[in-house]
XYZ file of C-alpha atoms in Angstrom:
583
model
C 203.007 129.969 57.136
C 202.565 126.030 58.775
C 199.379 125.353 57.329
C 200.580 122.114 55.008
C 203.558 120.095 54.470
C 204.796 122.710 51.940
C 205.364 125.261 54.826
C 206.964 122.521 57.141
C 208.882 121.482 54.493
C 210.262 125.362 54.268
C 210.636 126.255 57.933
C 213.005 122.927 58.142
C 215.077 124.324 55.022
C 215.034 127.838 56.669
C 216.377 126.063 59.979
C 219.108 124.403 57.957
C 220.036 127.294 56.091
C 220.595 128.872 59.358
C 222.887 125.764 60.801
C 224.974 125.988 57.788
C 225.352 129.685 58.096
C 226.500 129.429 62.217
C 223.603 131.321 63.340
C 222.478 130.666 66.510
C 218.978 128.959 66.761
C 216.566 129.732 69.675
C 214.406 127.456 71.354
C 211.018 129.847 70.552
C 212.040 128.522 66.847
C 211.907 125.627 67.450
C 208.689 125.752 69.745
C 206.687 127.353 66.763
C 207.786 124.147 64.715
C 206.459 121.995 67.479
C 203.133 123.978 68.093
C 202.829 124.276 64.307
C 202.917 120.140 64.328
C 200.798 119.971 66.861
C 198.003 122.244 65.692
C 197.136 120.119 62.734
C 197.382 116.783 64.710
C 200.612 115.645 63.818
C 201.457 114.889 67.423
C 204.692 112.097 66.186
C 206.418 114.987 63.933
C 205.933 117.604 66.496
C 208.214 114.870 68.986
C 210.177 114.048 66.342
C 210.966 118.348 65.894
C 211.668 118.374 69.712
C 213.691 115.350 69.308
C 216.195 117.152 66.604
C 216.806 120.522 68.757
C 220.224 118.720 69.578
C 221.317 118.084 66.064
C 220.745 121.922 65.535
C 222.759 122.715 68.789
C 219.314 124.260 70.719
C 218.677 123.602 74.244
C 214.837 123.487 75.236
C 213.483 125.511 77.379
C 210.755 125.488 79.836
C 207.988 126.187 77.462
C 209.195 123.728 75.086
C 209.483 121.236 77.707
C 205.995 121.851 78.514
C 204.268 121.532 74.912
C 205.939 118.368 74.617
C 204.832 116.813 77.998
C 201.203 118.283 76.967
C 201.151 116.536 73.418
C 202.639 113.488 74.995
C 200.423 112.678 78.034
C 198.377 110.564 76.770
C 201.462 108.144 76.389
C 202.261 108.594 80.168
C 205.316 106.705 80.577
C 207.094 108.278 77.587
C 206.192 111.901 79.434
C 207.284 110.992 82.721
C 210.631 109.340 81.177
C 210.691 113.143 79.533
C 209.990 114.954 83.042
C 213.223 112.885 84.457
C 215.111 113.794 81.658
C 214.183 117.976 82.072
C 214.888 117.261 86.000
C 218.385 116.111 84.770
C 219.174 118.773 82.392
C 218.792 121.328 85.026
C 215.024 122.445 84.192
C 212.905 122.322 86.814
C 209.451 121.353 85.705
C 206.403 124.177 87.082
C 202.742 123.538 88.016
C 202.030 123.208 83.938
C 204.021 120.149 83.617
C 203.036 118.312 87.280
C 199.842 119.081 85.826
C 200.207 117.717 82.230
C 201.326 114.118 83.811
C 199.034 113.914 86.284
C 196.332 114.359 83.740
C 197.863 112.293 81.389
C 198.055 109.364 83.789
C 194.611 109.927 85.215
C 193.028 110.044 81.084
C 194.479 106.844 81.005
C 192.713 105.429 83.791
C 196.544 104.655 86.257
C 194.852 106.920 89.126
C 196.960 105.393 91.603
C 199.936 106.010 89.451
C 198.829 109.423 89.499
C 197.889 109.661 92.908
C 201.479 108.102 93.738
C 202.788 111.038 91.382
C 201.368 113.799 93.088
C 202.684 112.404 96.845
C 206.233 112.520 95.282
C 205.623 115.868 93.876
C 204.614 116.886 97.280
C 207.736 115.376 98.836
C 210.137 116.996 96.219
C 208.852 120.251 98.006
C 206.403 121.169 95.335
C 202.841 122.130 95.765
C 200.453 120.928 92.998
C 197.491 123.778 92.286
C 194.031 123.431 91.618
C 194.203 122.256 88.681
C 196.355 119.236 89.240
C 194.317 118.472 92.547
C 190.871 118.748 89.781
C 192.795 116.081 87.433
C 193.257 113.436 90.629
C 189.831 113.607 92.589
C 188.247 113.633 88.798
C 189.931 110.515 87.876
C 188.761 109.179 91.447
C 185.134 110.286 90.216
C 185.150 108.536 87.057
C 186.555 105.368 88.358
C 183.447 105.120 91.299
C 186.509 105.916 93.869
C 184.495 108.384 95.551
C 185.724 108.239 98.939
C 189.398 108.093 97.407
C 188.017 111.301 95.986
C 186.876 112.962 98.938
C 190.077 111.848 100.902
C 192.216 114.246 98.034
C 189.778 116.800 98.776
C 190.153 117.346 102.590
C 193.969 117.092 102.148
C 193.241 120.359 100.167
C 192.435 122.292 103.293
C 195.387 120.784 104.999
C 197.512 122.600 102.593
C 195.560 125.934 103.130
C 194.556 125.805 99.762
C 190.933 126.569 98.669
C 189.152 124.593 95.967
C 187.253 126.438 92.855
C 184.041 126.279 91.635
C 185.375 123.899 89.472
C 186.435 121.158 92.023
C 183.424 121.833 94.105
C 181.451 120.854 91.381
C 183.699 117.670 90.445
C 183.228 116.352 93.762
C 179.689 117.456 94.150
C 179.266 115.569 91.031
C 180.819 112.658 92.134
C 179.155 112.310 95.455
C 175.459 112.873 93.382
C 176.212 110.342 90.677
C 176.866 108.100 94.074
C 173.427 108.989 95.407
C 174.798 110.805 98.120
C 173.042 113.780 97.626
C 172.817 114.834 101.558
C 176.088 114.536 101.428
C 176.544 116.981 98.643
C 174.331 119.205 99.557
C 176.107 119.763 102.585
C 179.191 120.099 100.483
C 177.389 122.512 98.813
C 176.430 124.612 102.274
C 180.316 124.426 103.023
C 181.342 126.043 99.611
C 179.236 128.805 99.931
C 180.304 129.190 103.362
C 184.235 129.556 102.471
C 182.829 132.189 100.068
C 182.759 130.433 96.796
C 180.124 131.084 94.620
C 178.571 128.005 92.697
C 176.969 128.814 89.234
C 174.556 127.352 87.433
C 176.318 124.138 86.143
C 177.346 123.458 89.880
C 173.764 123.840 90.846
C 172.968 121.794 87.751
C 174.433 118.605 89.134
C 173.190 118.689 92.500
C 169.782 118.845 90.387
C 170.130 115.862 88.543
C 171.610 113.670 91.820
C 168.281 114.723 93.345
C 166.101 114.091 89.997
C 168.109 110.720 89.650
C 166.967 109.573 93.259
C 163.052 110.324 93.028
C 163.797 113.937 95.203
C 161.619 115.685 92.940
C 161.025 118.508 95.320
C 164.305 119.150 96.506
C 165.376 119.229 93.046
C 162.834 122.254 92.413
C 163.969 123.731 95.591
C 167.276 124.100 94.233
C 166.107 125.426 91.122
C 164.893 128.389 92.563
C 167.887 128.866 94.904
C 169.844 129.274 91.668
C 168.509 132.959 91.408
C 168.906 134.025 94.745
C 172.926 133.356 94.195
C 172.608 136.199 91.275
C 172.324 133.294 88.824
C 170.005 131.981 86.163
C 168.583 128.327 85.665
C 169.806 127.880 82.090
C 168.235 125.217 79.350
C 169.877 122.438 81.397
C 168.744 123.124 84.334
C 165.071 122.689 83.066
C 166.153 120.421 80.700
C 167.026 118.146 83.584
C 164.160 118.925 85.704
C 161.845 117.770 82.616
C 163.772 114.829 82.683
C 162.870 113.614 86.389
C 159.448 114.409 86.058
C 159.000 111.946 83.159
C 160.956 109.347 84.748
C 158.556 109.681 87.234
C 155.347 109.940 85.116
C 154.551 113.588 86.398
C 153.997 115.014 82.728
C 151.942 117.798 83.982
C 154.417 118.990 86.041
C 156.788 118.495 83.211
C 155.013 120.117 80.636
C 154.360 123.555 83.360
C 158.028 123.739 83.510
C 158.496 123.321 79.856
C 156.083 126.365 79.642
C 157.749 128.483 82.245
C 160.738 128.286 80.974
C 159.885 130.085 77.673
C 158.153 132.396 79.313
C 161.580 133.312 81.221
C 163.680 133.739 77.867
C 165.252 130.453 78.445
C 164.626 128.824 75.068
C 164.362 124.678 74.986
C 167.195 122.553 73.032
C 166.795 119.521 71.062
C 167.662 117.962 74.280
C 164.966 119.293 76.233
C 162.386 118.485 73.437
C 163.468 114.347 73.214
C 163.062 114.817 76.860
C 159.425 115.954 76.689
C 158.245 113.927 73.109
C 160.011 110.629 75.214
C 158.048 111.271 78.431
C 154.745 111.817 75.997
C 154.933 108.886 74.319
C 156.119 106.845 77.283
C 152.767 107.881 78.764
C 150.647 107.174 75.805
C 149.929 110.863 75.061
C 150.800 110.516 71.528
C 148.906 113.625 70.137
C 150.579 115.417 72.576
C 154.153 114.296 71.217
C 153.176 115.074 67.846
C 151.971 118.662 68.684
C 155.803 118.950 71.186
C 157.067 117.481 67.773
C 155.967 120.357 65.778
C 155.521 122.643 67.819
C 160.118 122.039 67.561
C 160.426 121.952 63.993
C 158.077 125.682 63.125
C 160.255 127.661 66.171
C 159.577 130.609 67.617
C 157.812 132.709 65.075
C 155.566 132.210 62.034
C 157.135 133.468 58.535
C 156.072 136.375 56.481
C 155.045 133.902 53.883
C 152.365 132.094 56.091
C 150.793 135.158 57.018
C 150.538 136.113 52.772
C 149.509 132.357 52.292
C 146.720 132.489 55.063
C 145.598 135.738 54.886
C 146.761 138.708 57.337
C 143.289 138.745 59.064
C 143.821 135.092 60.027
C 147.384 134.847 61.088
C 148.132 137.988 62.927
C 150.975 136.561 65.216
C 151.955 133.452 66.823
C 148.479 133.196 69.365
C 146.397 133.146 66.102
C 148.447 130.545 64.329
C 148.371 128.510 67.657
C 144.439 128.731 67.516
C 144.657 127.721 63.703
C 146.281 124.565 64.237
C 144.430 123.708 67.577
C 141.295 123.829 65.443
C 142.332 121.864 62.777
C 144.005 119.093 65.069
C 140.660 119.100 67.344
C 139.213 118.223 64.029
C 141.306 115.107 63.383
C 143.114 117.375 60.347
C 146.577 116.280 62.013
C 147.927 116.436 58.381
C 146.928 119.155 56.986
C 147.762 121.206 60.292
C 151.740 119.581 60.281
C 151.551 120.986 56.316
C 150.506 124.002 57.400
C 153.349 124.304 59.981
C 155.899 123.331 57.750
C 155.584 126.665 55.464
C 157.261 128.405 58.510
C 160.326 129.469 58.317
C 162.909 126.862 59.883
C 163.883 129.498 63.313
C 163.606 127.043 65.712
C 165.301 123.931 67.158
C 165.835 121.422 64.449
C 165.222 118.083 65.498
C 167.486 115.357 64.927
C 167.746 111.819 64.715
C 167.251 110.855 68.373
C 164.288 113.391 67.427
C 162.611 111.019 65.304
C 163.688 107.439 66.355
C 161.418 108.630 69.689
C 158.230 109.718 67.989
C 158.897 106.689 65.704
C 158.905 104.548 68.635
C 156.007 106.050 70.232
C 153.715 105.686 66.598
C 154.973 102.325 66.334
C 154.161 101.470 70.134
C 150.457 102.681 69.400
C 150.215 100.401 66.266
C 150.513 103.251 63.747
C 152.877 101.933 61.260
C 151.629 104.437 58.186
C 152.591 107.135 60.568
C 155.524 105.864 61.360
C 156.790 105.635 57.970
C 155.918 109.015 56.989
C 158.014 109.937 59.603
C 160.679 108.034 58.526
C 160.332 109.151 54.692
C 160.181 112.776 56.144
C 163.385 112.471 57.980
C 165.272 111.711 54.981
C 163.693 114.237 52.494
C 165.029 117.170 55.443
C 168.676 115.515 55.493
C 168.730 112.944 58.296
C 170.283 109.192 58.121
C 168.150 106.397 59.809
C 170.292 104.637 61.996
C 170.178 101.088 63.556
C 167.459 102.412 66.139
C 165.272 103.916 63.827
C 165.452 100.393 61.750
C 165.248 98.233 64.638
C 162.513 100.000 65.962
C 160.219 100.139 62.465
C 161.365 96.355 62.156
C 159.879 95.377 65.955
C 156.737 97.863 64.947
C 155.875 95.672 62.052
C 156.354 92.266 63.948
C 153.728 93.725 66.507
C 150.897 93.943 63.600
C 152.303 90.700 62.345
C 153.772 92.322 58.950
C 156.670 89.864 59.057
C 157.824 89.956 55.747
C 158.036 93.997 55.435
C 159.968 93.640 58.630
C 162.084 91.402 56.884
C 162.666 93.465 53.830
C 163.655 96.381 55.770
C 166.500 94.461 57.411
C 167.762 93.666 53.587
C 167.103 97.362 52.941
C 168.693 98.325 56.303
C 172.101 96.984 54.790
C 171.492 98.062 51.144
C 171.561 101.071 52.731
C 174.597 100.804 54.522
C 173.553 100.797 57.599
C 174.565 97.471 59.255
C 172.078 95.901 61.571
C 173.144 96.109 65.131
C 172.699 92.606 67.670
C 169.266 94.020 68.923
C 167.932 94.318 65.584
C 168.387 90.553 64.790
C 167.464 89.282 68.722
C 164.183 91.683 68.263
C 163.632 89.398 64.680
C 164.661 86.069 66.438
C 162.880 86.702 69.692
C 159.183 87.190 67.038
C 160.558 83.972 64.958
C 160.517 82.139 68.121
C 156.767 83.550 69.446
C 155.943 81.817 65.999
C 157.599 78.813 66.484
C 160.034 79.442 63.991
C 162.868 78.410 66.019
C 165.584 77.513 62.736
C 165.198 80.510 61.159
C 165.498 82.600 64.851
C 169.518 80.689 64.685
C 169.585 81.317 61.359
C 169.275 84.928 62.183
C 171.655 85.202 64.875
C 174.444 83.319 62.508
C 173.644 85.461 59.994
C 174.844 88.071 62.399
C 177.639 86.721 63.724
C 179.100 86.504 59.898
C 179.400 90.069 59.695
C 181.639 90.233 62.733
C 184.968 90.082 62.024
C 186.691 88.201 65.307
C 184.086 84.647 64.415
C 185.638 82.199 62.367
C 183.745 81.974 59.513
C 184.601 78.144 58.994
C 183.059 77.507 62.431
C 180.148 79.088 61.268
C 179.985 77.346 58.122
C 179.869 74.362 60.028
C 177.010 75.790 62.364
C 175.388 75.997 58.899
C 175.384 72.719 58.887
C 174.289 71.805 61.923
C 171.560 73.527 61.589
C 170.408 72.393 58.260
C 170.386 68.954 59.714
C 168.206 70.274 62.106
C 170.586 69.468 65.103
C 170.039 72.147 67.479
C 172.106 71.056 70.000
C 175.489 71.089 67.752
C 175.094 74.146 66.867
C 174.635 75.592 70.714
C 177.390 73.973 71.157
C 178.999 74.962 68.719
C 178.620 78.817 69.576
C 178.989 78.270 73.082
C 182.648 77.442 72.300
C 183.045 80.059 69.914
C 181.675 83.008 72.049
C 183.425 81.583 75.569
C 186.779 82.589 74.105
C 185.707 86.374 73.754
C 185.754 89.046 76.331
C 182.524 90.216 75.718
C 180.421 86.941 76.089
C 176.218 87.616 75.506
C 173.868 85.288 76.454
C 170.826 86.568 75.603
C 170.838 84.583 72.220
C 170.545 81.509 74.360
C 167.763 83.045 76.201
C 165.566 83.745 73.329
C 166.430 80.365 71.826
C 165.674 78.492 75.461
C 162.544 80.373 75.744
C 161.089 79.694 72.235
C 161.673 76.461 72.445
C 159.551 76.572 75.659
C 156.459 78.630 73.821
C 156.434 76.024 70.788
C 156.482 73.066 73.257
C 159.609 71.670 72.899
C 160.661 71.298 76.300
C 162.583 68.207 75.780
C 165.298 69.950 73.430
C 164.622 73.248 75.678
C 165.724 71.035 78.290
C 169.035 69.716 76.337
C 170.120 73.422 75.717
C 169.612 74.141 79.489
C 171.733 70.885 80.440
C 174.380 72.357 78.068
C 174.428 76.252 79.427
C 174.867 74.530 82.901
C 177.883 72.654 81.687
C 179.432 75.269 80.402
C 179.136 77.949 83.774
C 176.425 79.840 81.789
C 173.951 81.882 83.539
C 170.581 81.542 82.532
C 167.541 83.865 83.187
C 165.348 84.143 85.761
C 162.416 84.111 82.793
C 164.025 81.074 80.962
C 164.064 79.256 83.779
C 160.466 79.821 84.791
C 159.087 79.116 81.206
C 161.332 75.739 81.293
C 159.698 74.336 84.418
C 156.360 75.679 83.341
C 156.595 74.060 79.962
C 158.248 70.967 81.781
C 154.606 70.803 84.038
C 152.460 71.435 81.090
C 153.998 68.425 79.203
C 153.063 66.188 82.253
C 156.963 66.280 82.906
C 156.912 67.197 86.673
C 159.790 65.015 88.101
C 162.472 66.562 85.644
C 160.811 70.329 86.471
C 161.255 69.418 90.077
C 164.800 67.258 89.764
C 166.738 70.769 88.043
C 164.849 72.990 90.210
C 167.677 72.817 93.303
C 170.501 73.977 90.529
C 168.607 77.459 90.796
C 167.496 78.025 93.615
C 170.096 80.712 94.547
C 168.265 83.053 92.112
C 166.329 84.802 94.064
C 163.782 86.046 91.471
C 163.594 82.850 89.857
C 162.604 81.220 92.968
C 159.955 84.062 93.643
C 158.300 83.539 90.472
C 158.606 79.521 90.397
C 156.844 80.005 93.808
C 154.141 81.653 92.412
C 153.461 79.402 89.532
C 153.461 76.399 92.566
C 150.293 78.457 93.867
C 148.939 78.790 90.535
C 148.821 75.616 89.212
C 147.075 73.602 92.705
C 149.876 70.479 92.237
C 151.116 69.641 95.047
C 154.500 68.669 94.193
C 154.818 67.137 97.680
C 152.998 64.583 97.040
C 155.131 63.605 93.872
C 158.453 64.685 95.858
C 157.586 64.849 99.864
C 161.571 66.302 99.577
C 160.844 69.578 98.056
C 160.308 72.164 100.280
C 160.169 75.577 99.307
């Protein structure tokens, strides 16, 4: 009945008539109303209904309180006050109430308050159940406070409580994420020793930890161990391993694992395909990546239509289809092979926008812009909407092959299609503009990006644009710094782009002015920017200025190393000019 506003209005009318008639209204009647509001995402209405119970001479029971505590958990302070009201009215909370409150504080990141609550509950003589501990430990893990999570975890055993598989998995995940895989493995052994059977998810958590640390042999051993414990590796297990192999450049092993999972009847997910395609692209095996993409689209079985259209004697099964496709690819007829496969019924894993972005990126980096744009058109035909990454990848690819005009046209098309260019897209265009010596264009692009940001002052930006037209870059940078440093999310990368661009354009004098401004505002400059500046000054014969600026940067280890390499490569002994300089 409670499916729309009319249903709720009717319910209130019934309650009103019952009240007028003097018929007692049970708390369960209000519980149904509160539950109805909650299920249709009207939390405020649910709380309002709870507040009106006294108006109908109805006393909330434990079930009603628990429901409202759960609804108000995101407003932890309100929930805590409600718990106190609940106690004052003689309705003693149970583990559901305490868990809801702990969960609310933990989700808000207020872990210390949640911990204090746990202790207060224990002092009152109430022992929180495993779910309550899991909330708190998960909160510590999410905030990277692993030692405190371990302390709470150990306290369980002092209270003669045995963690369940979910809590063990949470703790193992925390240790693994912190790189403490040996401790995580020890905890897995402790878990089995106490008779708690680890499930596949628990193993996956630890396998990911080993893969992240590059300990791939140990990760593979754990994968084999899963079957020994009456569990089965799932798609997630294989995807984690494939990702680990790809990250370490072991593409042969990654493909072997991929083939292994198919033989065992564990079908790859879109994440599995994306991981392998990305690894192949990064390894330069672009044709293999494209074939994997095609395999992803055709699914597991050829359709009857293909057999009829190509002839039953030519395509008898999946193996003969594979041979036909391989033959076409070997003869360089990739497009024909692709069209052939597109005739198949879509019964497999459907590529998502991430898949397309990965392959488009691979094609762009190999200089195959035609192939990238064909894929770009195809993804739209398939019903996908290009995102900022898609456009940014293509824009970067066009600039790599010196098609600057097409890159800017694509930027305009991106905006017209309702996809707002991200900061990274603009930074890509700015970097390439600087490399071509178009410093003013780079500044103009960033001002255009800032125009689209609601938190920026339009009048100030207008003034910056006027300074840019006059060629006064120093005033532009000063104005931008004064505006940017007021924000919490200050980004120094545009300034580094301009600094490097000026040095590349043999404008080290202007770059030095910008550098001084950035030092005045205490903005950290990247080591590559510093190296480029000193290199530019030396190239222009301004060695005194290069040496003069070096001590201010001495504390940056990366810079010192690169600067030392530069000194060795130049064969110019700065000590002859500045005897006081010692590296």
